[in-house]
Amino acid sequence: MTGPLGALPELSPTARRALVGCVLLAVADAIALVACAWSLSALLAAVVGGTAVGSWPVAFAVAVFLRALLGWAGRTVAARAAAGAKEDLRGRLLDAATRLGPEWIDERHPAELTALATNGLDALDDYFTRFLPALVGAAVVVPLVGLAILVADWRSAVVIAVTMPLIPVFAALIGRFTAGRVAGATDAAARLAGHLLELVRALPVLTAFGRA
Protein backbone atom coordinates (compact mmCIF):
# COMPACT_ATOMS: atom_id res chain seq x y z
CA MET A 1 0.00 0.00 0.00
CA THR A 2 1.12 3.52 -0.72
CA GLY A 3 0.81 6.55 1.49
CA PRO A 4 -1.10 9.76 0.76
CA LEU A 5 1.72 10.81 -1.56
CA GLY A 6 1.14 7.75 -3.72
CA ALA A 7 4.06 6.95 -6.03
CA LEU A 8 5.38 10.52 -5.90
CA PRO A 9 8.65 9.67 -4.07
CA GLU A 10 9.49 7.25 -6.91
CA LEU A 11 8.99 9.83 -9.67
CA SER A 12 11.53 12.01 -11.40
CA PRO A 13 13.81 14.40 -9.50
CA THR A 14 11.74 17.27 -10.91
CA ALA A 15 8.64 16.02 -9.12
CA ARG A 16 10.55 15.48 -5.88
CA ARG A 17 12.02 18.98 -6.05
CA ALA A 18 8.53 20.32 -6.63
CA LEU A 19 7.36 18.49 -3.51
CA VAL A 20 10.14 20.09 -1.48
CA GLY A 21 9.18 23.45 -2.98
CA CYS A 22 5.56 22.91 -1.93
CA VAL A 23 6.69 22.20 1.63
CA LEU A 24 8.87 25.33 1.78
CA LEU A 25 6.10 27.47 0.32
CA ALA A 26 3.63 26.01 2.82
CA VAL A 27 5.98 26.94 5.69
CA ALA A 28 6.32 30.47 4.32
CA ASP A 29 2.56 30.71 3.87
CA ALA A 30 2.00 29.60 7.46
CA ILE A 31 4.40 32.27 8.70
CA ALA A 32 2.64 34.87 6.56
CA LEU A 33 -0.71 33.68 7.91
CA VAL A 34 0.47 34.10 11.50
CA ALA A 35 1.86 37.55 10.66
CA CYS A 36 -1.44 38.50 9.02
CA ALA A 37 -3.51 37.39 12.01
CA TRP A 38 -1.10 38.99 14.49
CA SER A 39 -1.03 42.36 12.71
CA LEU A 40 -4.82 42.36 12.25
CA SER A 41 -5.44 41.59 15.91
CA ALA A 42 -2.97 44.31 16.98
CA LEU A 43 -4.63 46.77 14.59
CA LEU A 44 -8.12 46.00 15.92
CA ALA A 45 -6.89 46.22 19.52
CA ALA A 46 -5.38 49.64 18.81
CA VAL A 47 -8.57 50.88 17.16
CA VAL A 48 -10.80 49.61 19.98
CA GLY A 49 -8.42 50.89 22.66
CA GLY A 50 -8.12 54.31 21.05
CA THR A 51 -4.33 54.14 20.77
CA ALA A 52 -2.10 54.84 17.80
CA VAL A 53 -2.26 52.14 15.16
CA GLY A 54 1.37 52.72 14.18
CA SER A 55 2.65 50.57 11.34
CA TRP A 56 0.19 47.71 11.85
CA PRO A 57 -1.89 48.54 8.73
CA VAL A 58 1.25 48.39 6.60
CA ALA A 59 2.28 45.12 8.22
CA PHE A 60 -1.16 43.65 7.58
CA ALA A 61 -1.14 44.75 3.94
CA VAL A 62 2.35 43.29 3.43
CA ALA A 63 1.29 39.98 5.00
CA VAL A 64 -1.79 39.77 2.76
CA PHE A 65 0.33 40.54 -0.31
CA LEU A 66 2.86 37.89 0.68
CA ARG A 67 0.12 35.30 1.09
CA ALA A 68 -1.23 36.10 -2.36
CA LEU A 69 2.27 35.88 -3.84
CA LEU A 70 2.97 32.59 -2.09
CA GLY A 71 -0.35 31.20 -3.31
CA TRP A 72 0.58 32.03 -6.89
CA ALA A 73 4.03 30.50 -6.42
CA GLY A 74 2.49 27.36 -4.95
CA ARG A 75 0.16 26.93 -7.93
CA THR A 76 3.08 27.43 -10.31
CA VAL A 77 5.25 24.86 -8.55
CA ALA A 78 2.36 22.39 -8.44
CA ALA A 79 1.74 22.82 -12.18
CA ARG A 80 5.41 22.20 -12.92
CA ALA A 81 5.35 19.14 -10.69
CA ALA A 82 2.35 17.79 -12.58
CA ALA A 83 4.09 18.36 -15.92
CA GLY A 84 7.28 16.64 -14.72
CA ALA A 85 5.42 13.69 -13.25
CA LYS A 86 3.33 13.16 -16.39
CA GLU A 87 6.43 13.32 -18.58
CA ASP A 88 8.19 10.76 -16.40
CA LEU A 89 5.20 8.40 -16.34
CA ARG A 90 4.67 8.66 -20.09
CA GLY A 91 8.33 7.79 -20.61
CA ARG A 92 7.99 4.76 -18.34
CA LEU A 93 4.86 3.65 -20.14
CA LEU A 94 6.49 3.90 -23.56
CA ASP A 95 9.62 2.10 -22.33
CA ALA A 96 7.52 -0.70 -20.87
CA ALA A 97 5.43 -1.04 -24.04
CA THR A 98 8.56 -1.12 -26.20
CA ARG A 99 10.23 -3.69 -23.94
CA LEU A 100 7.21 -6.01 -23.75
CA GLY A 101 6.61 -5.93 -27.48
CA PRO A 102 3.66 -5.80 -29.90
CA GLU A 103 1.92 -8.89 -28.50
CA TRP A 104 1.56 -7.31 -25.08
CA ILE A 105 0.29 -4.10 -26.68
CA ASP A 106 -2.33 -6.08 -28.62
CA GLU A 107 -3.42 -7.87 -25.45
CA ARG A 108 -3.83 -4.58 -23.58
CA HIS A 109 -5.47 -2.90 -26.60
CA PRO A 110 -3.65 0.08 -28.15
CA ALA A 111 -6.66 2.34 -27.60
CA GLU A 112 -6.57 1.66 -23.85
CA LEU A 113 -2.85 2.42 -23.66
CA THR A 114 -3.34 5.58 -25.70
CA ALA A 115 -6.11 6.75 -23.38
CA LEU A 116 -3.90 5.99 -20.38
CA ALA A 117 -0.97 7.95 -21.82
CA THR A 118 -3.12 10.98 -22.63
CA ASN A 119 -6.32 11.57 -20.68
CA GLY A 120 -5.39 9.14 -17.93
CA LEU A 121 -2.17 10.92 -17.02
CA ASP A 122 -3.76 14.33 -17.52
CA ALA A 123 -5.97 13.47 -14.55
CA LEU A 124 -2.87 13.91 -12.35
CA ASP A 125 -3.26 17.67 -12.68
CA ASP A 126 -5.91 17.74 -9.96
CA TYR A 127 -3.71 15.60 -7.70
CA PHE A 128 -0.76 17.97 -7.95
CA THR A 129 -2.63 21.28 -8.07
CA ARG A 130 -5.33 20.57 -5.47
CA PHE A 131 -4.79 17.49 -3.33
CA LEU A 132 -1.03 17.74 -2.82
CA PRO A 133 -0.95 21.46 -1.82
CA ALA A 134 -3.89 20.88 0.53
CA LEU A 135 -2.14 17.86 2.08
CA VAL A 136 1.16 19.69 2.54
CA GLY A 137 -0.63 22.76 3.86
CA ALA A 138 -2.56 20.74 6.43
CA ALA A 139 0.64 19.02 7.56
CA VAL A 140 2.60 22.28 7.88
CA VAL A 141 0.20 25.14 8.57
CA VAL A 142 -1.74 23.54 11.43
CA PRO A 143 1.32 22.80 13.65
CA LEU A 144 2.88 26.22 13.01
CA VAL A 145 -0.35 28.07 13.72
CA GLY A 146 -0.86 25.94 16.83
CA LEU A 147 2.64 26.81 17.99
CA ALA A 148 1.97 30.51 17.45
CA ILE A 149 -1.26 30.26 19.46
CA LEU A 150 0.60 28.41 22.22
CA VAL A 151 3.20 31.18 22.41
CA ALA A 152 0.58 33.94 22.39
CA ASP A 153 -1.97 32.39 24.76
CA TRP A 154 -1.47 28.89 26.15
CA ARG A 155 -5.02 28.76 27.53
CA SER A 156 -6.50 29.21 24.06
CA ALA A 157 -4.10 26.57 22.76
CA VAL A 158 -5.37 24.11 25.38
CA VAL A 159 -9.00 24.83 24.45
CA ILE A 160 -8.23 24.31 20.76
CA ALA A 161 -6.34 21.09 21.48
CA VAL A 162 -9.31 19.75 23.46
CA THR A 163 -12.00 20.76 20.97
CA MET A 164 -10.25 19.90 17.69
CA PRO A 165 -10.71 16.10 18.08
CA LEU A 166 -14.45 16.73 18.26
CA ILE A 167 -14.50 18.08 14.69
CA PRO A 168 -14.12 14.68 12.94
CA VAL A 169 -16.68 13.19 15.34
CA PHE A 170 -19.30 15.78 14.40
CA ALA A 171 -18.28 15.48 10.74
CA ALA A 172 -18.90 11.73 10.89
CA LEU A 173 -22.29 12.24 12.54
CA ILE A 174 -23.29 14.81 9.91
CA GLY A 175 -22.05 12.47 7.19
CA ARG A 176 -24.15 9.58 8.46
CA PHE A 177 -27.26 11.77 8.70
CA THR A 178 -26.62 13.21 5.24
CA ALA A 179 -26.02 9.75 3.80
CA GLY A 180 -29.42 8.58 5.05
CA ARG A 181 -31.19 11.60 3.60
CA VAL A 182 -29.36 11.28 0.28
CA ALA A 183 -30.16 7.55 0.09
CA GLY A 184 -33.84 8.27 0.65
CA ALA A 185 -33.87 11.03 -1.97
CA THR A 186 -32.03 8.80 -4.43
CA ASP A 187 -34.50 5.96 -3.90
CA ALA A 188 -37.45 8.33 -4.40
CA ALA A 189 -35.89 9.73 -7.57
CA ALA A 190 -35.27 6.20 -8.88
CA ARG A 191 -38.86 5.15 -8.23
CA LEU A 192 -40.16 8.33 -9.88
CA ALA A 193 -37.89 7.75 -12.88
CA GLY A 194 -39.15 4.15 -13.17
CA HIS A 195 -42.75 5.29 -13.00
CA LEU A 196 -42.12 7.92 -15.67
CA LEU A 197 -40.38 5.35 -17.86
CA GLU A 198 -43.36 3.01 -17.61
CA LEU A 199 -45.69 5.85 -18.59
CA VAL A 200 -43.52 6.69 -21.61
CA ARG A 201 -43.44 3.05 -22.67
CA ALA A 202 -47.23 2.77 -22.38
CA LEU A 203 -47.88 6.05 -24.17
CA PRO A 204 -48.38 4.46 -27.65
CA VAL A 205 -50.97 2.05 -26.22
CA LEU A 206 -52.75 4.84 -24.38
CA THR A 207 -52.72 6.95 -27.53
CA ALA A 208 -54.15 4.07 -29.58
CA PHE A 209 -57.09 3.77 -27.19
CA GLY A 210 -57.55 7.52 -26.85
CA ARG A 211 -56.42 7.60 -23.21
CA ALA A 212 -53.24 9.68 -23.61
PDB file of C-alpha atoms in Angstrom:
ATOM      1  CA  MET A   1       0.000   0.000   0.000  1.00  0.00           C
ATOM      2  CA  THR A   2       1.119   3.524  -0.724  1.00  0.00           C
ATOM      3  CA  GLY A   3       0.812   6.550   1.486  1.00  0.00           C
ATOM      4  CA  PRO A   4      -1.096   9.756   0.762  1.00  0.00           C
ATOM      5  CA  LEU A   5       1.720  10.813  -1.558  1.00  0.00           C
ATOM      6  CA  GLY A   6       1.137   7.747  -3.722  1.00  0.00           C
ATOM      7  CA  ALA A   7       4.059   6.947  -6.034  1.00  0.00           C
ATOM      8  CA  LEU A   8       5.375  10.524  -5.902  1.00  0.00           C
ATOM      9  CA  PRO A   9       8.647   9.668  -4.068  1.00  0.00           C
ATOM     10  CA  GLU A  10       9.489   7.254  -6.910  1.00  0.00           C
ATOM     11  CA  LEU A  11       8.993   9.825  -9.674  1.00  0.00           C
ATOM     12  CA  SER A  12      11.529  12.012 -11.402  1.00  0.00           C
ATOM     13  CA  PRO A  13      13.806  14.404  -9.495  1.00  0.00           C
ATOM     14  CA  THR A  14      11.738  17.267 -10.907  1.00  0.00           C
ATOM     15  CA  ALA A  15       8.636  16.023  -9.123  1.00  0.00           C
ATOM     16  CA  ARG A  16      10.551  15.484  -5.878  1.00  0.00           C
ATOM     17  CA  ARG A  17      12.018  18.978  -6.048  1.00  0.00           C
ATOM     18  CA  ALA A  18       8.530  20.319  -6.632  1.00  0.00           C
ATOM     19  CA  LEU A  19       7.357  18.486  -3.506  1.00  0.00           C
ATOM     20  CA  VAL A  20      10.144  20.095  -1.480  1.00  0.00           C
ATOM     21  CA  GLY A  21       9.175  23.446  -2.978  1.00  0.00           C
ATOM     22  CA  CYS A  22       5.565  22.907  -1.933  1.00  0.00           C
ATOM     23  CA  VAL A  23       6.694  22.195   1.634  1.00  0.00           C
ATOM     24  CA  LEU A  24       8.867  25.327   1.781  1.00  0.00           C
ATOM     25  CA  LEU A  25       6.103  27.470   0.323  1.00  0.00           C
ATOM     26  CA  ALA A  26       3.631  26.008   2.817  1.00  0.00           C
ATOM     27  CA  VAL A  27       5.978  26.942   5.685  1.00  0.00           C
ATOM     28  CA  ALA A  28       6.315  30.474   4.319  1.00  0.00           C
ATOM     29  CA  ASP A  29       2.556  30.710   3.870  1.00  0.00           C
ATOM     30  CA  ALA A  30       2.003  29.595   7.462  1.00  0.00           C
ATOM     31  CA  ILE A  31       4.401  32.267   8.704  1.00  0.00           C
ATOM     32  CA  ALA A  32       2.638  34.873   6.562  1.00  0.00           C
ATOM     33  CA  LEU A  33      -0.714  33.682   7.909  1.00  0.00           C
ATOM     34  CA  VAL A  34       0.468  34.099  11.496  1.00  0.00           C
ATOM     35  CA  ALA A  35       1.858  37.550  10.663  1.00  0.00           C
ATOM     36  CA  CYS A  36      -1.436  38.499   9.017  1.00  0.00           C
ATOM     37  CA  ALA A  37      -3.506  37.389  12.013  1.00  0.00           C
ATOM     38  CA  TRP A  38      -1.101  38.993  14.494  1.00  0.00           C
ATOM     39  CA  SER A  39      -1.032  42.360  12.707  1.00  0.00           C
ATOM     40  CA  LEU A  40      -4.818  42.359  12.249  1.00  0.00           C
ATOM     41  CA  SER A  41      -5.439  41.586  15.914  1.00  0.00           C
ATOM     42  CA  ALA A  42      -2.975  44.308  16.981  1.00  0.00           C
ATOM     43  CA  LEU A  43      -4.627  46.775  14.593  1.00  0.00           C
ATOM     44  CA  LEU A  44      -8.118  46.002  15.925  1.00  0.00           C
ATOM     45  CA  ALA A  45      -6.890  46.223  19.520  1.00  0.00           C
ATOM     46  CA  ALA A  46      -5.384  49.636  18.814  1.00  0.00           C
ATOM     47  CA  VAL A  47      -8.573  50.881  17.165  1.00  0.00           C
ATOM     48  CA  VAL A  48     -10.804  49.614  19.976  1.00  0.00           C
ATOM     49  CA  GLY A  49      -8.418  50.886  22.660  1.00  0.00           C
ATOM     50  CA  GLY A  50      -8.123  54.309  21.050  1.00  0.00           C
ATOM     51  CA  THR A  51      -4.328  54.144  20.772  1.00  0.00           C
ATOM     52  CA  ALA A  52      -2.099  54.840  17.799  1.00  0.00           C
ATOM     53  CA  VAL A  53      -2.257  52.139  15.160  1.00  0.00           C
ATOM     54  CA  GLY A  54       1.366  52.718  14.183  1.00  0.00           C
ATOM     55  CA  SER A  55       2.648  50.567  11.342  1.00  0.00           C
ATOM     56  CA  TRP A  56       0.190  47.710  11.855  1.00  0.00           C
ATOM     57  CA  PRO A  57      -1.890  48.540   8.729  1.00  0.00           C
ATOM     58  CA  VAL A  58       1.249  48.390   6.602  1.00  0.00           C
ATOM     59  CA  ALA A  59       2.279  45.118   8.215  1.00  0.00           C
ATOM     60  CA  PHE A  60      -1.164  43.647   7.578  1.00  0.00           C
ATOM     61  CA  ALA A  61      -1.135  44.746   3.936  1.00  0.00           C
ATOM     62  CA  VAL A  62       2.345  43.290   3.430  1.00  0.00           C
ATOM     63  CA  ALA A  63       1.285  39.982   5.003  1.00  0.00           C
ATOM     64  CA  VAL A  64      -1.794  39.767   2.763  1.00  0.00           C
ATOM     65  CA  PHE A  65       0.332  40.542  -0.311  1.00  0.00           C
ATOM     66  CA  LEU A  66       2.864  37.885   0.684  1.00  0.00           C
ATOM     67  CA  ARG A  67       0.118  35.299   1.093  1.00  0.00           C
ATOM     68  CA  ALA A  68      -1.232  36.098  -2.362  1.00  0.00           C
ATOM     69  CA  LEU A  69       2.270  35.884  -3.844  1.00  0.00           C
ATOM     70  CA  LEU A  70       2.973  32.589  -2.091  1.00  0.00           C
ATOM     71  CA  GLY A  71      -0.353  31.197  -3.310  1.00  0.00           C
ATOM     72  CA  TRP A  72       0.581  32.034  -6.893  1.00  0.00           C
ATOM     73  CA  ALA A  73       4.031  30.497  -6.421  1.00  0.00           C
ATOM     74  CA  GLY A  74       2.492  27.355  -4.953  1.00  0.00           C
ATOM     75  CA  ARG A  75       0.158  26.925  -7.929  1.00  0.00           C
ATOM     76  CA  THR A  76       3.075  27.435 -10.313  1.00  0.00           C
ATOM     77  CA  VAL A  77       5.248  24.865  -8.546  1.00  0.00           C
ATOM     78  CA  ALA A  78       2.357  22.390  -8.443  1.00  0.00           C
ATOM     79  CA  ALA A  79       1.738  22.816 -12.178  1.00  0.00           C
ATOM     80  CA  ARG A  80       5.413  22.197 -12.919  1.00  0.00           C
ATOM     81  CA  ALA A  81       5.347  19.136 -10.686  1.00  0.00           C
ATOM     82  CA  ALA A  82       2.353  17.794 -12.581  1.00  0.00           C
ATOM     83  CA  ALA A  83       4.094  18.357 -15.922  1.00  0.00           C
ATOM     84  CA  GLY A  84       7.281  16.640 -14.724  1.00  0.00           C
ATOM     85  CA  ALA A  85       5.418  13.687 -13.245  1.00  0.00           C
ATOM     86  CA  LYS A  86       3.330  13.163 -16.388  1.00  0.00           C
ATOM     87  CA  GLU A  87       6.427  13.319 -18.585  1.00  0.00           C
ATOM     88  CA  ASP A  88       8.192  10.765 -16.401  1.00  0.00           C
ATOM     89  CA  LEU A  89       5.197   8.403 -16.336  1.00  0.00           C
ATOM     90  CA  ARG A  90       4.668   8.658 -20.093  1.00  0.00           C
ATOM     91  CA  GLY A  91       8.328   7.789 -20.611  1.00  0.00           C
ATOM     92  CA  ARG A  92       7.994   4.764 -18.341  1.00  0.00           C
ATOM     93  CA  LEU A  93       4.860   3.648 -20.138  1.00  0.00           C
ATOM     94  CA  LEU A  94       6.494   3.900 -23.557  1.00  0.00           C
ATOM     95  CA  ASP A  95       9.621   2.104 -22.334  1.00  0.00           C
ATOM     96  CA  ALA A  96       7.517  -0.701 -20.867  1.00  0.00           C
ATOM     97  CA  ALA A  97       5.431  -1.039 -24.036  1.00  0.00           C
ATOM     98  CA  THR A  98       8.563  -1.124 -26.196  1.00  0.00           C
ATOM     99  CA  ARG A  99      10.227  -3.687 -23.937  1.00  0.00           C
ATOM    100  CA  LEU A 100       7.211  -6.014 -23.751  1.00  0.00           C
ATOM    101  CA  GLY A 101       6.608  -5.934 -27.479  1.00  0.00           C
ATOM    102  CA  PRO A 102       3.656  -5.797 -29.900  1.00  0.00           C
ATOM    103  CA  GLU A 103       1.920  -8.888 -28.498  1.00  0.00           C
ATOM    104  CA  TRP A 104       1.564  -7.311 -25.078  1.00  0.00           C
ATOM    105  CA  ILE A 105       0.294  -4.101 -26.677  1.00  0.00           C
ATOM    106  CA  ASP A 106      -2.335  -6.079 -28.620  1.00  0.00           C
ATOM    107  CA  GLU A 107      -3.418  -7.867 -25.446  1.00  0.00           C
ATOM    108  CA  ARG A 108      -3.827  -4.582 -23.577  1.00  0.00           C
ATOM    109  CA  HIS A 109      -5.471  -2.896 -26.597  1.00  0.00           C
ATOM    110  CA  PRO A 110      -3.646   0.080 -28.152  1.00  0.00           C
ATOM    111  CA  ALA A 111      -6.656   2.343 -27.601  1.00  0.00           C
ATOM    112  CA  GLU A 112      -6.574   1.663 -23.849  1.00  0.00           C
ATOM    113  CA  LEU A 113      -2.853   2.416 -23.661  1.00  0.00           C
ATOM    114  CA  THR A 114      -3.343   5.581 -25.703  1.00  0.00           C
ATOM    115  CA  ALA A 115      -6.111   6.752 -23.376  1.00  0.00           C
ATOM    116  CA  LEU A 116      -3.899   5.992 -20.378  1.00  0.00           C
ATOM    117  CA  ALA A 117      -0.971   7.946 -21.819  1.00  0.00           C
ATOM    118  CA  THR A 118      -3.122  10.978 -22.627  1.00  0.00           C
ATOM    119  CA  ASN A 119      -6.324  11.568 -20.677  1.00  0.00           C
ATOM    120  CA  GLY A 120      -5.391   9.136 -17.927  1.00  0.00           C
ATOM    121  CA  LEU A 121      -2.173  10.917 -17.024  1.00  0.00           C
ATOM    122  CA  ASP A 122      -3.758  14.330 -17.516  1.00  0.00           C
ATOM    123  CA  ALA A 123      -5.973  13.471 -14.550  1.00  0.00           C
ATOM    124  CA  LEU A 124      -2.874  13.912 -12.355  1.00  0.00           C
ATOM    125  CA  ASP A 125      -3.257  17.673 -12.683  1.00  0.00           C
ATOM    126  CA  ASP A 126      -5.910  17.744  -9.957  1.00  0.00           C
ATOM    127  CA  TYR A 127      -3.712  15.602  -7.702  1.00  0.00           C
ATOM    128  CA  PHE A 128      -0.763  17.973  -7.949  1.00  0.00           C
ATOM    129  CA  THR A 129      -2.629  21.285  -8.073  1.00  0.00           C
ATOM    130  CA  ARG A 130      -5.328  20.570  -5.468  1.00  0.00           C
ATOM    131  CA  PHE A 131      -4.792  17.493  -3.325  1.00  0.00           C
ATOM    132  CA  LEU A 132      -1.028  17.741  -2.820  1.00  0.00           C
ATOM    133  CA  PRO A 133      -0.953  21.463  -1.821  1.00  0.00           C
ATOM    134  CA  ALA A 134      -3.890  20.878   0.533  1.00  0.00           C
ATOM    135  CA  LEU A 135      -2.142  17.863   2.078  1.00  0.00           C
ATOM    136  CA  VAL A 136       1.160  19.689   2.541  1.00  0.00           C
ATOM    137  CA  GLY A 137      -0.633  22.758   3.858  1.00  0.00           C
ATOM    138  CA  ALA A 138      -2.558  20.736   6.432  1.00  0.00           C
ATOM    139  CA  ALA A 139       0.642  19.024   7.561  1.00  0.00           C
ATOM    140  CA  VAL A 140       2.601  22.280   7.880  1.00  0.00           C
ATOM    141  CA  VAL A 141       0.198  25.138   8.567  1.00  0.00           C
ATOM    142  CA  VAL A 142      -1.736  23.536  11.430  1.00  0.00           C
ATOM    143  CA  PRO A 143       1.318  22.796  13.650  1.00  0.00           C
ATOM    144  CA  LEU A 144       2.881  26.217  13.013  1.00  0.00           C
ATOM    145  CA  VAL A 145      -0.350  28.070  13.718  1.00  0.00           C
ATOM    146  CA  GLY A 146      -0.859  25.944  16.829  1.00  0.00           C
ATOM    147  CA  LEU A 147       2.644  26.809  17.994  1.00  0.00           C
ATOM    148  CA  ALA A 148       1.965  30.508  17.446  1.00  0.00           C
ATOM    149  CA  ILE A 149      -1.259  30.264  19.465  1.00  0.00           C
ATOM    150  CA  LEU A 150       0.597  28.415  22.215  1.00  0.00           C
ATOM    151  CA  VAL A 151       3.200  31.176  22.410  1.00  0.00           C
ATOM    152  CA  ALA A 152       0.582  33.942  22.387  1.00  0.00           C
ATOM    153  CA  ASP A 153      -1.973  32.387  24.765  1.00  0.00           C
ATOM    154  CA  TRP A 154      -1.475  28.893  26.147  1.00  0.00           C
ATOM    155  CA  ARG A 155      -5.024  28.756  27.532  1.00  0.00           C
ATOM    156  CA  SER A 156      -6.496  29.212  24.057  1.00  0.00           C
ATOM    157  CA  ALA A 157      -4.098  26.568  22.757  1.00  0.00           C
ATOM    158  CA  VAL A 158      -5.370  24.111  25.375  1.00  0.00           C
ATOM    159  CA  VAL A 159      -8.998  24.832  24.448  1.00  0.00           C
ATOM    160  CA  ILE A 160      -8.226  24.307  20.761  1.00  0.00           C
ATOM    161  CA  ALA A 161      -6.341  21.087  21.484  1.00  0.00           C
ATOM    162  CA  VAL A 162      -9.307  19.748  23.458  1.00  0.00           C
ATOM    163  CA  THR A 163     -12.002  20.757  20.966  1.00  0.00           C
ATOM    164  CA  MET A 164     -10.255  19.896  17.688  1.00  0.00           C
ATOM    165  CA  PRO A 165     -10.709  16.099  18.085  1.00  0.00           C
ATOM    166  CA  LEU A 166     -14.454  16.730  18.257  1.00  0.00           C
ATOM    167  CA  ILE A 167     -14.499  18.079  14.685  1.00  0.00           C
ATOM    168  CA  PRO A 168     -14.119  14.684  12.937  1.00  0.00           C
ATOM    169  CA  VAL A 169     -16.680  13.188  15.340  1.00  0.00           C
ATOM    170  CA  PHE A 170     -19.295  15.775  14.398  1.00  0.00           C
ATOM    171  CA  ALA A 171     -18.281  15.483  10.740  1.00  0.00           C
ATOM    172  CA  ALA A 172     -18.899  11.725  10.891  1.00  0.00           C
ATOM    173  CA  LEU A 173     -22.288  12.238  12.538  1.00  0.00           C
ATOM    174  CA  ILE A 174     -23.286  14.812   9.915  1.00  0.00           C
ATOM    175  CA  GLY A 175     -22.049  12.472   7.186  1.00  0.00           C
ATOM    176  CA  ARG A 176     -24.153   9.584   8.465  1.00  0.00           C
ATOM    177  CA  PHE A 177     -27.256  11.769   8.704  1.00  0.00           C
ATOM    178  CA  THR A 178     -26.625  13.210   5.236  1.00  0.00           C
ATOM    179  CA  ALA A 179     -26.018   9.745   3.796  1.00  0.00           C
ATOM    180  CA  GLY A 180     -29.415   8.576   5.045  1.00  0.00           C
ATOM    181  CA  ARG A 181     -31.186  11.602   3.603  1.00  0.00           C
ATOM    182  CA  VAL A 182     -29.357  11.278   0.279  1.00  0.00           C
ATOM    183  CA  ALA A 183     -30.156   7.552   0.086  1.00  0.00           C
ATOM    184  CA  GLY A 184     -33.841   8.269   0.651  1.00  0.00           C
ATOM    185  CA  ALA A 185     -33.875  11.027  -1.966  1.00  0.00           C
ATOM    186  CA  THR A 186     -32.028   8.804  -4.432  1.00  0.00           C
ATOM    187  CA  ASP A 187     -34.499   5.963  -3.902  1.00  0.00           C
ATOM    188  CA  ALA A 188     -37.450   8.327  -4.395  1.00  0.00           C
ATOM    189  CA  ALA A 189     -35.894   9.728  -7.568  1.00  0.00           C
ATOM    190  CA  ALA A 190     -35.266   6.199  -8.879  1.00  0.00           C
ATOM    191  CA  ARG A 191     -38.862   5.152  -8.231  1.00  0.00           C
ATOM    192  CA  LEU A 192     -40.159   8.326  -9.877  1.00  0.00           C
ATOM    193  CA  ALA A 193     -37.893   7.748 -12.877  1.00  0.00           C
ATOM    194  CA  GLY A 194     -39.146   4.147 -13.173  1.00  0.00           C
ATOM    195  CA  HIS A 195     -42.750   5.295 -12.999  1.00  0.00           C
ATOM    196  CA  LEU A 196     -42.124   7.920 -15.675  1.00  0.00           C
ATOM    197  CA  LEU A 197     -40.379   5.347 -17.858  1.00  0.00           C
ATOM    198  CA  GLU A 198     -43.363   3.006 -17.612  1.00  0.00           C
ATOM    199  CA  LEU A 199     -45.687   5.851 -18.589  1.00  0.00           C
ATOM    200  CA  VAL A 200     -43.517   6.695 -21.612  1.00  0.00           C
ATOM    201  CA  ARG A 201     -43.438   3.045 -22.670  1.00  0.00           C
ATOM    202  CA  ALA A 202     -47.227   2.769 -22.376  1.00  0.00           C
ATOM    203  CA  LEU A 203     -47.876   6.046 -24.174  1.00  0.00           C
ATOM    204  CA  PRO A 204     -48.380   4.458 -27.647  1.00  0.00           C
ATOM    205  CA  VAL A 205     -50.969   2.054 -26.224  1.00  0.00           C
ATOM    206  CA  LEU A 206     -52.747   4.844 -24.377  1.00  0.00           C
ATOM    207  CA  THR A 207     -52.719   6.949 -27.528  1.00  0.00           C
ATOM    208  CA  ALA A 208     -54.151   4.068 -29.580  1.00  0.00           C
ATOM    209  CA  PHE A 209     -57.086   3.770 -27.185  1.00  0.00           C
ATOM    210  CA  GLY A 210     -57.547   7.515 -26.849  1.00  0.00           C
ATOM    211  CA  ARG A 211     -56.423   7.603 -23.209  1.00  0.00           C
ATOM    212  CA  ALA A 212     -53.245   9.678 -23.613  1.00  0.00           C
TER     213      ALA A 212
END
